[in-house]
Amino acid sequence: MRYVMIRKLCLLMIFLCASSSMLLAQKTISGKVTGANDSAPLPGVTVAVPGTSAGTSTNAQGAYSVTLPAGAQSLQFSFMGYETQSITIGSQTTINVQLISTTKGLGEVVVVGYGTQTRRDVTGTISSIKGTDIKNLPVSDAGAAMQGRVTGVEIVRSDGAPGSAPSIRIRGTGTINNSDPLVIIDGVPAGGLNDVNPNDIASMEILKDASSSAIYGTRAANGVVIITTKKGNFGEKLNASVNIYRGVSSVMRYIPLLTAPDLVKLKQERYTNDGVAIEPIWQDPYYATQRTDWQRALFGNGHVTNADVNLRGGNNSSNYMLSAGYYNEDGIITNSYFKRYSVRINSEHKFGKRFKVGENLQLTYKQNSGPDTYSSQTGLIFSALRFNPAIPVYNPDGSFGSSKASNELGDINNPVYTALTTDSWNKNYRMLGNVFGELTIIDGLTLRGNYAFDGSLVNKYSFVPKVLDQTRTRDHAELYNRNETYNNQLSEIFLTYNKIFNRDHHITATGGYSQQTSNSSYYQGERWGYNDENPDQRVLSNGNDIHDAIGNYWPATAIASAFVRGFYGYKDRYLLTLTFRADGSSKFAPGHRWGYFPAFSAGWRVSDESFFKENVKAVSNLKITGGWGQLGNQNVNDFQYLATVDKDRKYNFGENPYTGVWNSRLANPDITWEKAEMTNISLEAGFLQNRLNTTITWFNKNTRDMLVPAPEMDTHGTSAIPDLNLGELNNKGWEIEVSYQGGKGDFRYNVGANASFIKNTVTKLYDPNSYIGSTPYGRQGQEISRTYVGQPLASYYGWRTNGIYQSQAEIDSDPNISKDPNKDKIKPGDVRFLDTNNDGIVNDQDRVNLGSPNPKMVYGIQAGASYKNFDLSLSFAGVSGVKLYNADKMQGMDANYPYNMYADALNRWHGAGTSNSVPRMSLSNDNQNNRTSDRFVENGDYLALKNISLGYTIPSKVWGHSGISDLHIYVAAQNLFMLTKYSGLTPQLGYNGGTNDGNRQRGIDVAAYPQARTFSFGGTLNF
């Protein structure tokens, strides 16, 4: 009997245990995660169930819900910048957690070269941008989204054509050569930013000083941008998000031009002033009738569409992230567009407790098309600003209007015709990826190997039709096709040791070896003459004449490197970082290939000292850091230590022609690296429990052995001259950033501002009086920029003026031209140019510095606020203390030309006292009134609202059990407004893409493709 009762009791206990296990297995825990300091919701917090594969993450409101598997005892909450918390579940079904900030972002993990560091341990100057700061902006690349957000970083746009990537300048322009920073994407040197879907980016770190950049040695002189893409988390359940937005864009401003009646009046005035007969066409009433505003005829509405999907998750041994993106932008000019399709796969896999492998793979396809907007002969916007306003876009018979009626109308084609008949594009297929393995040898010591491949296939296509009914004719159609291949392979292996001894001593050491090889090739064909110009017949085989057929391998290059970095921290208060890298490059001759780049930095966390804590209550964080280091730049033309020989050179010996070879370039066997040496000191301070934070940095960067063009000798013939390592350049300045986070309850806000003050000076060239000139611009062949010792790069050089001569008496008595042989040709109404060297003659020796295109201050302002489910964000960007040269206006005010003119021409001098700024109308060019001068130098300061977004989140409770976490909908605008005194299409001018001048010419307005104003509407669905 007792046995039976015991048996029944055991069965009952087993049943109860099983029942409780089943109930526990079905138990769901929910809650909200907020910050302990401000009670603000924390989105993206990882909620894991230790020992199981279950887990989730918080939504935009910080809410979460997780179903517990059998045996679950606790929940673990982890988030970057906050202390990890473990909570015992017990009988709870709702668990709300407040995470404690590790001193407000100081515990945030930042990516550095070949590893990571907590923000509090960083001794170099590193700025970070989180992917959440730039998501869903209507821009094609992260570089454009970066503008105004990082102190010391200037985003320089050459034009606003769809898909055009801006130039990034970190702490100024560091060389006359290529000044682009090194871009690293998931550990792979990648070249540019516009292949990466901005919504795939988890963070961007900008390494600005030598201490943080020296680990990359020869390629780090211009700074480093490290991009880390999103990944899944171990123990995270499947999460999905879909982002879609659609936008419309338009030109931000138009340039006031003459109407047809005013144009005729000024054209007639030219002849009257010169005392010659007026050309008949300017007496024809047809050309005094306004028919077309060519800017509005050319500029229309553009559209942008973006859609991307992201899946991420993981279990105890693996995590993954899969994304696919589509971006399509049609520009504000017909037939200008940019398309990108992208797929990304990131994953990591653990094998036991000590070994991990993973991969990051990105596949992209890009296609873009954009018109020529740089040429002063055929540039599309140049043509729209010059084309006669009396000519219609279309004639009554449907044909395109043209200027063929007279040479007085100019030699440019109808810009709408040019835009509509343009058939050209570039296609790029790219694979960028790496695979890695990581072995934990012992606790704190890991060995990591990495292999990366970056390959591209590029196809360039252009077809131009036969042109018979425009002024610039072409009696045959032409097709051009070019294919290029690129591949870079990277192999790396390095050890990292990270250990804390006796709680006071923290050591991290990294050392390894890296090698990279690059190979590329091209071939192209061009045929002229197509009997059938239909799109499906535009292939090389259908052309009549072979005009060009060439192909070659570009020289392969390689770089081998060894690097080491050590960090030591004592009691988290005294910090020291030492870095050394040795690089050898095949670009340079044996004996000059290796460069050695040391760096060090140190920091002192003053606020952790007991004397400070006890006596200074108002300051919650104070840290002082400083560093020095050397960096290198190898972004120069390859193999200049070799003399190149080309074939098929034509020679004549007597009367007999021969074909042979020739020395196309001389050699410089001593050519080597450009070197940059940088010193910087920073102070970081936090107040009000680190709600108010500020950082102030001083830096001084000297570039030595800068490669500059060798002086050309009169007897060198036609062979190219190699560069010489003899230039020096200095950039020094200050960086300041301030941020504040405040609010309480449902209302939260943040505001931040940053500014950098940079002075750029060339300190050495060939000799103190030598200079490097720029490519002449315009039909006048005007040299606009020169680089002199003691002055900034690419300063404007020309003549100073002092108004307009009002009378012959002013001309006769002017000391500037007292001995000028051209004095008798100067007339009242001409420009008064100044004799700056006081020799009584105005000539080339009177050209002086007219201003710098390098801004004295670059700044940005960001602000955000949230109230319950509403959110608002704003981002401003601006520059100050910069001059721009309006080269297009220089041409657009020249009465010698037969084209339309700027409306400012109405303010011309036409009698004593009528104008002191715009010269008379004349066909004569004896005084060269429109030469390069301060008449066309303008204030280029601006403040732009780059991005503004207003959103609303529909929370999970609205969706019930549908599986949807939340839906965030928003409206946004880019370039909503701009405050500026500049008169051109846009003050956001960069480097002239129509020349090969690089950094020798900047801030010159050639009527390039302007940036557009964009309004967009979109939504993000999380489930």
PDB file of C-alpha atoms in Angstrom, residues 200 278 290 404 606 683 769 820 896 900 958:
ATOM      1  CA  ASP A 200      23.983  49.033 -44.653  1.00  0.00           C
ATOM      2  CA  ILE A 278      24.860  97.394 -86.682  1.00  0.00           C
ATOM      3  CA  GLN A 290      11.450  86.419 -75.935  1.00  0.00           C
ATOM      4  CA  LYS A 404      22.558  78.525 -87.716  1.00  0.00           C
ATOM      5  CA  VAL A 606      42.189  64.076 -15.113  1.00  0.00           C
ATOM      6  CA  LEU A 683      40.989  68.396 -24.491  1.00  0.00           C
ATOM      7  CA  ASN A 769      59.408  83.237 -56.388  1.00  0.00           C
ATOM      8  CA  ASP A 820      51.501 102.154 -70.431  1.00  0.00           C
ATOM      9  CA  ASN A 896      32.856  90.604 -77.376  1.00  0.00           C
ATOM     10  CA  ASN A 900      23.477  85.924 -74.300  1.00  0.00           C
ATOM     11  CA  VAL A 958      -1.332  48.998 -32.951  1.00  0.00           C
TER      12      VAL A 958
END
